[in-house]
PDB file of C-alpha atoms in Angstrom:
ATOM      1  CA  SER A   1       4.567   7.290 -60.934  1.00 41.00           C
ATOM      2  CA  SER A   2       2.022   4.654 -61.969  1.00 47.00           C
ATOM      3  CA  ASN A   3      -0.452   7.372 -62.981  1.00 45.00           C
ATOM      4  CA  LYS A   4       2.137   8.801 -65.357  1.00 45.00           C
ATOM      5  CA  SER A   5       2.773   5.502 -67.131  1.00 45.00           C
ATOM      6  CA  ALA A   6      -0.891   4.431 -67.249  1.00 47.00           C
ATOM      7  CA  TYR A   7      -1.908   7.533 -69.177  1.00 49.00           C
ATOM      8  CA  GLY A   8       0.729   7.953 -71.839  1.00 50.00           C
ATOM      9  CA  GLY A   9       3.092  10.159 -69.837  1.00 56.00           C
ATOM     10  CA  LEU A  10       0.373  12.357 -68.289  1.00 57.00           C
ATOM     11  CA  ASN A  11       0.910  12.954 -64.584  1.00 63.00           C
ATOM     12  CA  LEU A  12      -2.693  12.810 -63.342  1.00 59.00           C
ATOM     13  CA  ASP A  13      -3.809  13.475 -59.813  1.00 63.00           C
ATOM     14  CA  PRO A  14      -4.863  10.174 -58.189  1.00 58.00           C
ATOM     15  CA  LYS A  15      -8.160  11.836 -57.165  1.00 57.00           C
ATOM     16  CA  LEU A  16      -9.247  12.189 -60.806  1.00 58.00           C
ATOM     17  CA  ILE A  17     -11.763   9.718 -62.189  1.00 56.00           C
ATOM     18  CA  ALA A  18      -9.492   8.669 -65.055  1.00 57.00           C
ATOM     19  CA  SER A  19      -6.745   8.032 -62.601  1.00 54.00           C
ATOM     20  CA  SER A  20      -8.948   6.100 -60.233  1.00 56.00           C
ATOM     21  CA  PHE A  21      -9.898   3.674 -63.014  1.00 61.00           C
ATOM     22  CA  GLY A  22      -6.179   3.194 -63.878  1.00 60.00           C
ATOM     23  CA  LYS A  23      -5.747   0.023 -61.828  1.00 59.00           C
ATOM     24  CA  VAL A  24      -8.779  -1.533 -63.474  1.00 60.00           C
ATOM     25  CA  ALA A  25      -7.788  -0.530 -67.002  1.00 62.00           C
ATOM     26  CA  THR A  26      -4.327  -2.053 -66.688  1.00 64.00           C
ATOM     27  CA  ALA A  27      -5.357  -5.208 -64.833  1.00 63.00           C
ATOM     28  CA  ASP A  28      -5.436  -8.696 -66.312  1.00 64.00           C
ATOM     29  CA  LEU A  29      -9.112  -9.593 -65.921  1.00 62.00           C
ATOM     30  CA  THR A  30      -8.856 -12.980 -67.675  1.00 63.00           C
ATOM     31  CA  GLU A  31      -8.189 -14.651 -64.307  1.00 67.00           C
ATOM     32  CA  ASP A  32     -10.009 -14.329 -60.994  1.00 66.00           C
ATOM     33  CA  VAL A  33     -10.291 -10.649 -60.051  1.00 64.00           C
ATOM     34  CA  PRO A  34      -8.469  -9.934 -56.787  1.00 69.00           C
ATOM     35  CA  GLN A  35     -10.582  -8.494 -53.956  1.00 69.00           C
ATOM     36  CA  GLN A  36      -8.498  -5.301 -53.852  1.00 67.00           C
ATOM     37  CA  LEU A  37      -9.172  -4.724 -57.543  1.00 71.00           C
ATOM     38  CA  GLU A  38     -12.903  -5.234 -56.975  1.00 74.00           C
ATOM     39  CA  MET A  39     -12.799  -2.691 -54.171  1.00 78.00           C
ATOM     40  CA  ASP A  40     -10.944  -0.229 -56.394  1.00 76.00           C
ATOM     41  CA  LEU A  41     -13.539  -0.683 -59.097  1.00 79.00           C
ATOM     42  CA  VAL A  42     -16.427  -0.136 -56.720  1.00 83.00           C
ATOM     43  CA  LYS A  43     -14.823   2.981 -55.244  1.00 83.00           C
ATOM     44  CA  SER A  44     -14.131   4.381 -58.725  1.00 81.00           C
ATOM     45  CA  LEU A  45     -17.723   3.751 -59.814  1.00 86.00           C
ATOM     46  CA  MET A  46     -19.056   5.436 -56.663  1.00 89.00           C
ATOM     47  CA  PHE A  47     -16.720   8.377 -57.234  1.00 87.00           C
ATOM     48  CA  MET A  48     -17.884   8.774 -60.832  1.00 87.00           C
ATOM     49  CA  THR A  49     -21.588   8.376 -59.961  1.00 91.00           C
ATOM     50  CA  CYS A  50     -21.371  10.965 -57.148  1.00 93.00           C
ATOM     51  CA  ASN A  51     -19.589  13.438 -59.372  1.00 92.00           C
ATOM     52  CA  THR A  52     -22.124  12.927 -62.144  1.00 92.00           C
ATOM     53  CA  ILE A  53     -25.078  13.466 -59.806  1.00 94.00           C
ATOM     54  CA  ALA A  54     -23.430  16.568 -58.345  1.00 95.00           C
ATOM     55  CA  GLN A  55     -22.514  18.049 -61.712  1.00 94.00           C
ATOM     56  CA  VAL A  56     -26.051  17.638 -63.120  1.00 96.00           C
ATOM     57  CA  ALA A  57     -27.472  19.119 -59.940  1.00 96.00           C
ATOM     58  CA  TYR A  58     -25.000  22.048 -60.029  1.00 97.00           C
ATOM     59  CA  LEU A  59     -25.714  22.836 -63.681  1.00 97.00           C
ATOM     60  CA  ASN A  60     -29.490  22.805 -63.107  1.00 97.00           C
ATOM     61  CA  ALA A  61     -29.130  24.977 -59.957  1.00 97.00           C
ATOM     62  CA  LYS A  62     -26.956  27.390 -61.903  1.00 96.00           C
ATOM     63  CA  LEU A  63     -29.482  27.527 -64.722  1.00 97.00           C
ATOM     64  CA  TYR A  64     -32.193  28.614 -62.217  1.00 97.00           C
ATOM     65  CA  ASN A  65     -29.834  30.755 -60.097  1.00 96.00           C
ATOM     66  CA  LEU A  66     -30.307  28.639 -56.961  1.00 96.00           C
ATOM     67  CA  LYS A  67     -27.859  28.640 -54.031  1.00 97.00           C
ATOM     68  CA  ARG A  68     -29.085  25.509 -52.263  1.00 96.00           C
ATOM     69  CA  VAL A  69     -29.400  22.074 -53.786  1.00 96.00           C
ATOM     70  CA  PHE A  70     -31.341  19.311 -51.999  1.00 92.00           C
ATOM     71  CA  PHE A  71     -30.629  15.585 -52.332  1.00 92.00           C
ATOM     72  CA  ILE A  72     -32.762  12.664 -51.210  1.00 87.00           C
ATOM     73  CA  GLY A  73     -33.045   8.982 -51.861  1.00 85.00           C
ATOM     74  CA  GLY A  74     -31.833   5.541 -50.973  1.00 83.00           C
ATOM     75  CA  PHE A  75     -28.490   5.957 -52.737  1.00 84.00           C
ATOM     76  CA  ILE A  76     -27.628   8.871 -50.480  1.00 87.00           C
ATOM     77  CA  ARG A  77     -29.356   7.879 -47.254  1.00 85.00           C
ATOM     78  CA  ASN A  78     -26.880   7.105 -44.446  1.00 86.00           C
ATOM     79  CA  ASN A  79     -23.929   6.954 -46.898  1.00 91.00           C
ATOM     80  CA  MET A  80     -21.322   9.359 -45.591  1.00 94.00           C
ATOM     81  CA  TYR A  81     -18.971   8.721 -48.600  1.00 92.00           C
ATOM     82  CA  VAL A  82     -21.717   9.793 -51.057  1.00 94.00           C
ATOM     83  CA  ILE A  83     -22.701  12.798 -48.931  1.00 95.00           C
ATOM     84  CA  LYS A  84     -19.091  14.012 -48.585  1.00 95.00           C
ATOM     85  CA  ARG A  85     -18.344  13.426 -52.296  1.00 95.00           C
ATOM     86  CA  ILE A  86     -21.449  15.281 -53.517  1.00 96.00           C
ATOM     87  CA  SER A  87     -20.932  18.100 -51.033  1.00 97.00           C
ATOM     88  CA  TYR A  88     -17.317  18.498 -52.149  1.00 95.00           C
ATOM     89  CA  ALA A  89     -18.274  18.468 -55.827  1.00 95.00           C
ATOM     90  CA  ILE A  90     -21.037  21.060 -55.429  1.00 96.00           C
ATOM     91  CA  ASN A  91     -18.710  23.276 -53.470  1.00 96.00           C
ATOM     92  CA  PHE A  92     -15.908  22.822 -56.014  1.00 94.00           C
ATOM     93  CA  TRP A  93     -17.908  23.581 -59.160  1.00 93.00           C
ATOM     94  CA  SER A  94     -19.795  26.477 -57.610  1.00 96.00           C
ATOM     95  CA  LYS A  95     -16.574  27.914 -56.080  1.00 95.00           C
ATOM     96  CA  GLY A  96     -18.338  27.878 -52.704  1.00 96.00           C
ATOM     97  CA  GLU A  97     -21.431  29.733 -53.926  1.00 97.00           C
ATOM     98  CA  MET A  98     -23.831  26.748 -53.588  1.00 97.00           C
ATOM     99  CA  GLN A  99     -24.585  24.433 -50.727  1.00 96.00           C
ATOM    100  CA  ALA A 100     -25.539  20.756 -50.925  1.00 97.00           C
ATOM    101  CA  ASN A 101     -28.292  19.783 -48.468  1.00 95.00           C
ATOM    102  CA  PHE A 102     -29.391  16.291 -47.585  1.00 93.00           C
ATOM    103  CA  ILE A 103     -32.852  15.527 -46.259  1.00 87.00           C
ATOM    104  CA  ARG A 104     -32.723  13.240 -43.212  1.00 81.00           C
ATOM    105  CA  HIS A 105     -36.296  11.939 -43.324  1.00 77.00           C
ATOM    106  CA  ASP A 106     -36.746  11.631 -47.085  1.00 76.00           C
ATOM    107  CA  GLY A 107     -39.366   8.874 -46.979  1.00 74.00           C
ATOM    108  CA  TYR A 108     -42.080  11.499 -46.948  1.00 76.00           C
ATOM    109  CA  ALA A 109     -40.874  13.423 -50.013  1.00 74.00           C
ATOM    110  CA  GLY A 110     -42.850  11.260 -52.400  1.00 70.00           C
ATOM    111  CA  ALA A 111     -46.032  11.775 -50.377  1.00 74.00           C
ATOM    112  CA  LEU A 112     -45.495  15.542 -50.413  1.00 73.00           C
ATOM    113  CA  GLY A 113     -45.010  15.452 -54.187  1.00 69.00           C
ATOM    114  CA  ALA A 114     -48.208  13.455 -54.631  1.00 75.00           C
ATOM    115  CA  LEU A 115     -50.065  15.921 -52.376  1.00 75.00           C
ATOM    116  CA  ILE A 116     -48.903  18.906 -54.419  1.00 75.00           C
ATOM    117  CA  ASN A 117     -50.150  17.330 -57.637  1.00 63.00           C
TER     118      ASN A 117
END
């Protein structure tokens, strides 16, 4: 498999971040970058960013013994890929003990925060 050869004989699951960057790491970027490679790069960066956001949120929720984690913001708003990825990651790391929640009308969150202070 291409994942096996790209990582020194390791047979990595294609869903892993290291594996998803495999096409980019082995590509010849001295010429024009093909559109498919650009799409692979963007998807890999989104995957990595979502996993990082979810892991930091999970670790903080675990620290404070919380079962629900709320996400808001322009990066998440109306982006089903991001919502699914973060939900999956929270569920995975918490072994189903935590739930990711996404605020639909998050434009008012900043106003509420200002009101509290």
